[in-house]
């Protein structure tokens, strides 16, 4: 079946540094990818929609200058947490829909997630 | 009120028991997902449903579109099934995914 990978699976960094997280669709092309964040014991929350060839769409309350999204190709989206702070420590997950029929719903495939800890 | 509600929030059961986790939603959807999240945080997609029923191994997922309700069943539960199970729906209105808060399942040996 279709697979979405994320790299790294976990990262620890110092406050003030930037961290890049990659999301790849391994055996299908995805013009759209989604990024989510999950704080401890809370539900997953959509952060932004990554669009290949155009700007990402951010959800209300998500700072686009802090969370830079680049959809470099049809199989890769990156999320860069700039000038990370301890409050950015969270679990970041991506998903990608595989379009089989543009007229129908698209199956969504989730990455395994990346745990970010900012010291 | 959340658009996606799961019950129970927490469930502890003995190994071998039949487990049911429920998900109710209030929006029009194009699809519903059941996800499994292990203690380390990693997410595994179990099912995607738009109607009827799907089975994979000991897992069964059903959905009733008219009643806006889905259930995830685990037969012959095992300690390795211990995880958080998350229901997520794809909103037909804006195509976004809305997540439930999850059900924390603990299977005792």
PDB file of N, CA and C in Angstrom, chain A residues 34 36 38 41-46 49 59 91 93 95 97 105-113 115, chain B residues 30-31 33 35 37 39-43 45 48 50 54 86 88 90 95-97 99-102 104:
ATOM      1  N   UNK A  34      -0.518  17.663   4.119  1.00  0.00           N
ATOM      2  CA  UNK A  34      -1.007  18.362   5.302  1.00  0.00           C
ATOM      3  C   UNK A  34      -0.035  18.175   6.459  1.00  0.00           C
ATOM      4  N   UNK A  36       0.315  18.492  10.687  1.00  0.00           N
ATOM      5  CA  UNK A  36      -0.440  18.546  11.931  1.00  0.00           C
ATOM      6  C   UNK A  36       0.538  18.635  13.099  1.00  0.00           C
ATOM      7  N   UNK A  38       0.651  17.853  17.433  1.00  0.00           N
ATOM      8  CA  UNK A  38      -0.052  17.250  18.560  1.00  0.00           C
ATOM      9  C   UNK A  38       0.720  17.541  19.828  1.00  0.00           C
ATOM     10  N   UNK A  41      -1.140  14.696  25.193  1.00  0.00           N
ATOM     11  CA  UNK A  41      -2.489  14.367  25.649  1.00  0.00           C
ATOM     12  C   UNK A  41      -3.553  15.218  24.967  1.00  0.00           C
ATOM     13  N   UNK A  42      -3.239  15.763  23.828  1.00  0.00           N
ATOM     14  CA  UNK A  42      -4.226  16.538  23.082  1.00  0.00           C
ATOM     15  C   UNK A  42      -4.424  15.943  21.698  1.00  0.00           C
ATOM     16  N   UNK A  43      -5.462  16.422  21.061  1.00  0.00           N
ATOM     17  CA  UNK A  43      -5.781  15.909  19.743  1.00  0.00           C
ATOM     18  C   UNK A  43      -4.828  16.489  18.694  1.00  0.00           C
ATOM     19  N   UNK A  44      -4.754  15.819  17.572  1.00  0.00           N
ATOM     20  CA  UNK A  44      -4.003  16.356  16.442  1.00  0.00           C
ATOM     21  C   UNK A  44      -4.712  17.594  15.913  1.00  0.00           C
ATOM     22  N   UNK A  45      -3.920  18.586  15.546  1.00  0.00           N
ATOM     23  CA  UNK A  45      -4.497  19.818  15.009  1.00  0.00           C
ATOM     24  C   UNK A  45      -3.832  20.147  13.686  1.00  0.00           C
ATOM     25  N   UNK A  46      -4.635  20.472  12.701  1.00  0.00           N
ATOM     26  CA  UNK A  46      -4.096  20.852  11.396  1.00  0.00           C
ATOM     27  C   UNK A  46      -3.378  22.191  11.507  1.00  0.00           C
ATOM     28  N   UNK A  49      -1.750  23.491   5.034  1.00  0.00           N
ATOM     29  CA  UNK A  49      -1.858  22.676   3.836  1.00  0.00           C
ATOM     30  C   UNK A  49      -0.732  23.078   2.899  1.00  0.00           C
ATOM     31  N   UNK A  59      -3.478  27.497   8.885  1.00  0.00           N
ATOM     32  CA  UNK A  59      -4.675  27.598   9.714  1.00  0.00           C
ATOM     33  C   UNK A  59      -4.549  28.819  10.626  1.00  0.00           C
ATOM     34  N   UNK A  91       4.698  16.943  18.700  1.00  0.00           N
ATOM     35  CA  UNK A  91       4.761  15.838  17.750  1.00  0.00           C
ATOM     36  C   UNK A  91       4.172  16.353  16.444  1.00  0.00           C
ATOM     37  N   UNK A  93       3.124  15.705  12.497  1.00  0.00           N
ATOM     38  CA  UNK A  93       2.716  14.620  11.601  1.00  0.00           C
ATOM     39  C   UNK A  93       2.292  15.205  10.269  1.00  0.00           C
ATOM     40  N   UNK A  95       0.421  14.262   6.377  1.00  0.00           N
ATOM     41  CA  UNK A  95      -0.384  13.302   5.634  1.00  0.00           C
ATOM     42  C   UNK A  95      -0.464  13.736   4.187  1.00  0.00           C
ATOM     43  N   UNK A  97      -2.833  12.926   0.558  1.00  0.00           N
ATOM     44  CA  UNK A  97      -3.894  12.197  -0.125  1.00  0.00           C
ATOM     45  C   UNK A  97      -3.388  11.648  -1.456  1.00  0.00           C
ATOM     46  N   UNK A 105     -13.468  11.039  -3.314  1.00  0.00           N
ATOM     47  CA  UNK A 105     -12.618  11.335  -2.172  1.00  0.00           C
ATOM     48  C   UNK A 105     -11.270  10.666  -2.380  1.00  0.00           C
ATOM     49  N   UNK A 106     -10.296  11.187  -1.723  1.00  0.00           N
ATOM     50  CA  UNK A 106      -8.946  10.668  -1.853  1.00  0.00           C
ATOM     51  C   UNK A 106      -8.505  10.038  -0.546  1.00  0.00           C
ATOM     52  N   UNK A 107      -7.923   8.837  -0.642  1.00  0.00           N
ATOM     53  CA  UNK A 107      -7.454   8.183   0.564  1.00  0.00           C
ATOM     54  C   UNK A 107      -6.272   8.963   1.133  1.00  0.00           C
ATOM     55  N   UNK A 108      -6.307   9.136   2.416  1.00  0.00           N
ATOM     56  CA  UNK A 108      -5.285   9.933   3.106  1.00  0.00           C
ATOM     57  C   UNK A 108      -4.286   8.988   3.757  1.00  0.00           C
ATOM     58  N   UNK A 109      -3.015   9.227   3.552  1.00  0.00           N
ATOM     59  CA  UNK A 109      -1.977   8.407   4.173  1.00  0.00           C
ATOM     60  C   UNK A 109      -1.166   9.266   5.130  1.00  0.00           C
ATOM     61  N   UNK A 110      -0.953   8.740   6.320  1.00  0.00           N
ATOM     62  CA  UNK A 110      -0.294   9.503   7.366  1.00  0.00           C
ATOM     63  C   UNK A 110       1.151   9.072   7.532  1.00  0.00           C
ATOM     64  N   UNK A 111       2.011  10.064   7.753  1.00  0.00           N
ATOM     65  CA  UNK A 111       3.378   9.763   8.136  1.00  0.00           C
ATOM     66  C   UNK A 111       3.420   9.312   9.579  1.00  0.00           C
ATOM     67  N   UNK A 112       4.519   8.716   9.992  1.00  0.00           N
ATOM     68  CA  UNK A 112       4.622   8.197  11.364  1.00  0.00           C
ATOM     69  C   UNK A 112       4.854   9.279  12.403  1.00  0.00           C
ATOM     70  N   UNK A 113       5.199  10.479  11.965  1.00  0.00           N
ATOM     71  CA  UNK A 113       5.376  11.574  12.915  1.00  0.00           C
ATOM     72  C   UNK A 113       6.830  11.851  13.254  1.00  0.00           C
ATOM     73  N   UNK A 115       8.974  13.654  16.493  1.00  0.00           N
ATOM     74  CA  UNK A 115       8.907  14.268  17.832  1.00  0.00           C
ATOM     75  C   UNK A 115      10.019  15.299  17.962  1.00  0.00           C
TER      76      UNK A 115
ATOM     77  N   UNK B  30     -16.626  12.986   3.748  1.00  0.00           N
ATOM     78  CA  UNK B  30     -16.363  12.181   2.556  1.00  0.00           C
ATOM     79  C   UNK B  30     -15.642  10.889   2.925  1.00  0.00           C
ATOM     80  N   UNK B  31     -15.022  10.862   4.089  1.00  0.00           N
ATOM     81  CA  UNK B  31     -14.338   9.647   4.532  1.00  0.00           C
ATOM     82  C   UNK B  31     -14.068   9.732   6.022  1.00  0.00           C
ATOM     83  N   UNK B  33     -11.389   7.989   9.047  1.00  0.00           N
ATOM     84  CA  UNK B  33     -10.173   7.216   9.280  1.00  0.00           C
ATOM     85  C   UNK B  33     -10.128   6.738  10.717  1.00  0.00           C
ATOM     86  N   UNK B  35      -7.081   5.623  13.235  1.00  0.00           N
ATOM     87  CA  UNK B  35      -5.633   5.653  13.363  1.00  0.00           C
ATOM     88  C   UNK B  35      -5.245   5.035  14.697  1.00  0.00           C
ATOM     89  N   UNK B  37      -2.136   5.127  17.510  1.00  0.00           N
ATOM     90  CA  UNK B  37      -0.941   5.854  17.932  1.00  0.00           C
ATOM     91  C   UNK B  37      -0.312   5.141  19.113  1.00  0.00           C
ATOM     92  N   UNK B  39       2.688   4.469  22.125  1.00  0.00           N
ATOM     93  CA  UNK B  39       3.240   5.352  23.162  1.00  0.00           C
ATOM     94  C   UNK B  39       4.349   6.256  22.666  1.00  0.00           C
ATOM     95  N   UNK B  40       5.163   5.795  21.727  1.00  0.00           N
ATOM     96  CA  UNK B  40       6.231   6.643  21.200  1.00  0.00           C
ATOM     97  C   UNK B  40       5.718   7.762  20.326  1.00  0.00           C
ATOM     98  N   UNK B  41       4.451   7.706  19.973  1.00  0.00           N
ATOM     99  CA  UNK B  41       3.834   8.762  19.177  1.00  0.00           C
ATOM    100  C   UNK B  41       3.551   8.382  17.752  1.00  0.00           C
ATOM    101  N   UNK B  42       4.213   7.363  17.228  1.00  0.00           N
ATOM    102  CA  UNK B  42       4.058   6.995  15.824  1.00  0.00           C
ATOM    103  C   UNK B  42       2.628   6.633  15.480  1.00  0.00           C
ATOM    104  N   UNK B  43       2.204   7.113  14.334  1.00  0.00           N
ATOM    105  CA  UNK B  43       0.816   6.900  13.910  1.00  0.00           C
ATOM    106  C   UNK B  43       0.766   5.882  12.784  1.00  0.00           C
ATOM    107  N   UNK B  45      -2.095   4.172  10.133  1.00  0.00           N
ATOM    108  CA  UNK B  45      -3.448   4.266   9.614  1.00  0.00           C
ATOM    109  C   UNK B  45      -4.043   2.859   9.557  1.00  0.00           C
ATOM    110  N   UNK B  48      -9.637   3.337   6.304  1.00  0.00           N
ATOM    111  CA  UNK B  48     -10.360   4.476   5.783  1.00  0.00           C
ATOM    112  C   UNK B  48     -11.702   3.944   5.289  1.00  0.00           C
ATOM    113  N   UNK B  50     -15.786   4.859   3.862  1.00  0.00           N
ATOM    114  CA  UNK B  50     -16.813   5.803   3.438  1.00  0.00           C
ATOM    115  C   UNK B  50     -18.188   5.171   3.561  1.00  0.00           C
ATOM    116  N   UNK B  54     -15.142  -2.750   7.123  1.00  0.00           N
ATOM    117  CA  UNK B  54     -13.866  -3.289   6.648  1.00  0.00           C
ATOM    118  C   UNK B  54     -13.252  -4.134   7.747  1.00  0.00           C
ATOM    119  N   UNK B  86      -7.496   6.775  17.321  1.00  0.00           N
ATOM    120  CA  UNK B  86      -8.001   8.089  16.952  1.00  0.00           C
ATOM    121  C   UNK B  86      -8.932   7.963  15.754  1.00  0.00           C
ATOM    122  N   UNK B  88     -10.784  10.066  12.801  1.00  0.00           N
ATOM    123  CA  UNK B  88     -10.622  11.328  12.075  1.00  0.00           C
ATOM    124  C   UNK B  88     -11.549  11.324  10.868  1.00  0.00           C
ATOM    125  N   UNK B  90     -12.930  13.367   7.246  1.00  0.00           N
ATOM    126  CA  UNK B  90     -12.623  14.330   6.196  1.00  0.00           C
ATOM    127  C   UNK B  90     -13.912  15.093   5.912  1.00  0.00           C
ATOM    128  N   UNK B  95     -12.954  19.936   3.029  1.00  0.00           N
ATOM    129  CA  UNK B  95     -11.942  18.925   2.735  1.00  0.00           C
ATOM    130  C   UNK B  95     -10.892  18.757   3.839  1.00  0.00           C
ATOM    131  N   UNK B  96     -11.106  19.367   4.984  1.00  0.00           N
ATOM    132  CA  UNK B  96     -10.104  19.265   6.046  1.00  0.00           C
ATOM    133  C   UNK B  96     -10.373  18.044   6.914  1.00  0.00           C
ATOM    134  N   UNK B  97      -9.334  17.609   7.577  1.00  0.00           N
ATOM    135  CA  UNK B  97      -9.471  16.462   8.472  1.00  0.00           C
ATOM    136  C   UNK B  97      -9.658  16.955   9.890  1.00  0.00           C
ATOM    137  N   UNK B  99      -9.944  15.672  13.826  1.00  0.00           N
ATOM    138  CA  UNK B  99      -9.579  14.531  14.642  1.00  0.00           C
ATOM    139  C   UNK B  99     -10.386  14.472  15.930  1.00  0.00           C
ATOM    140  N   UNK B 100     -10.711  13.255  16.347  1.00  0.00           N
ATOM    141  CA  UNK B 100     -11.223  13.060  17.685  1.00  0.00           C
ATOM    142  C   UNK B 100     -10.072  13.111  18.678  1.00  0.00           C
ATOM    143  N   UNK B 101     -10.410  13.122  19.937  1.00  0.00           N
ATOM    144  CA  UNK B 101      -9.379  13.249  20.972  1.00  0.00           C
ATOM    145  C   UNK B 101      -8.692  11.925  21.290  1.00  0.00           C
ATOM    146  N   UNK B 102      -9.236  10.869  20.752  1.00  0.00           N
ATOM    147  CA  UNK B 102      -8.585   9.580  20.944  1.00  0.00           C
ATOM    148  C   UNK B 102      -9.160   8.784  22.102  1.00  0.00           C
ATOM    149  N   UNK B 104      -7.792   5.935  24.777  1.00  0.00           N
ATOM    150  CA  UNK B 104      -6.590   5.266  25.279  1.00  0.00           C
ATOM    151  C   UNK B 104      -6.971   3.864  25.729  1.00  0.00           C
TER     152      UNK B 104
END
